[in-house]
C-alpha positions in Angstrom: 39.7 -75.3 120.5 41.9 -72.6 118.4 45.4 -74.1 117.1 47.9 -72.0 115.6 50.4 -74.1 113.7 51.6 -75.7 110.5 48.4 -77.4 109.2 51.0 -79.7 107.0 53.0 -81.1 109.7 49.8 -81.0 112.5 47.0 -82.9 114.1 46.1 -87.1 113.3 43.9 -87.9 110.4 40.3 -87.7 110.8 40.8 -85.8 114.3 38.8 -81.8 113.2 35.4 -81.6 112.6 36.0 -77.8 111.0 39.4 -76.2 109.3 39.5 -72.7 108.9 42.3 -71.0 107.0 44.0 -68.3 105.1 46.9 -70.1 103.8 49.9 -68.7 103.2 50.8 -68.4 99.3 54.4 -66.7 99.4 57.6 -68.1 100.5 60.2 -65.3 101.1 59.2 -63.0 98.3 58.5 -65.5 95.7 54.6 -66.6 95.6 54.2 -70.2 95.6 50.6 -71.4 95.3 52.0 -74.9 96.2 51.8 -73.6 99.5 48.4 -73.3 99.9 47.7 -77.0 97.9 49.5 -78.2 100.8 47.2 -76.9 103.1 44.3 -77.9 101.5 45.2 -81.3 101.8 46.6 -81.7 104.7 43.2 -80.0 106.0 41.3 -82.9 104.0 43.3 -85.4 106.2 42.7 -83.7 109.4 38.8 -83.6 108.8 36.1 -86.5 109.4 34.1 -87.6 106.8 31.4 -85.0 107.5 34.4 -82.3 108.3 34.4 -78.7 106.9 36.9 -76.1 105.4 36.7 -72.7 104.9 39.4 -71.0 103.7 39.9 -67.4 102.4 42.1 -66.7 99.6 43.2 -63.5 96.9 41.1 -63.8 94.2 44.0 -64.8 91.5 45.0 -67.8 93.8 43.8 -71.2 91.6 43.0 -73.3 94.4 39.5 -75.2 92.9 40.9 -77.8 91.0 43.0 -78.8 94.3 39.0 -78.3 96.2 37.3 -80.0 94.0 40.1 -83.1 94.3 40.3 -82.9 97.9 36.4 -82.5 98.9 32.8 -83.5 97.1 31.6 -80.3 97.8 32.9 -77.0 96.6 31.2 -73.4 97.2 32.6 -70.2 97.0 30.6 -68.4 99.7 31.7 -64.9 100.0 34.4 -62.6 98.9 35.0 -59.0 96.7 37.0 -58.3 93.7 40.7 -59.0 95.6 39.4 -62.1 97.9 37.3 -65.6 97.7 35.8 -67.5 100.8 35.3 -70.9 100.2 33.4 -73.8 102.1 34.6 -77.2 101.4 33.1 -80.6 102.7 32.9 -84.2 102.8 36.7 -84.8 102.3 37.7 -87.8 99.8 39.8 -90.1 100.6 43.8 -89.6 100.2 44.7 -92.3 97.6 47.3 -94.6 99.2 47.4 -93.1 102.1 45.1 -95.8 103.6 42.8 -93.0 105.6 39.4 -93.8 106.5 
């Protein structure tokens, strides 16, 4: 099933096996990597314990630390000089949310 929605406000926790995203990183004309970080947190919340995230991002965006905090497995699986494709698996339980 394909959903086009705001990932930060979408779905029930632990309800998806896979999330594929190319998160926005601009708020208007201003670059704001916090938008991508919010998508990473939302993906970790939405995924089942064995779920996987596939993320495409501009190479310069600093998402790896957030990915490692939210997922037990993180690997760059593709890309080029301008973009990176990252696979992340086994979302970590969010502290204080009582998830799973």
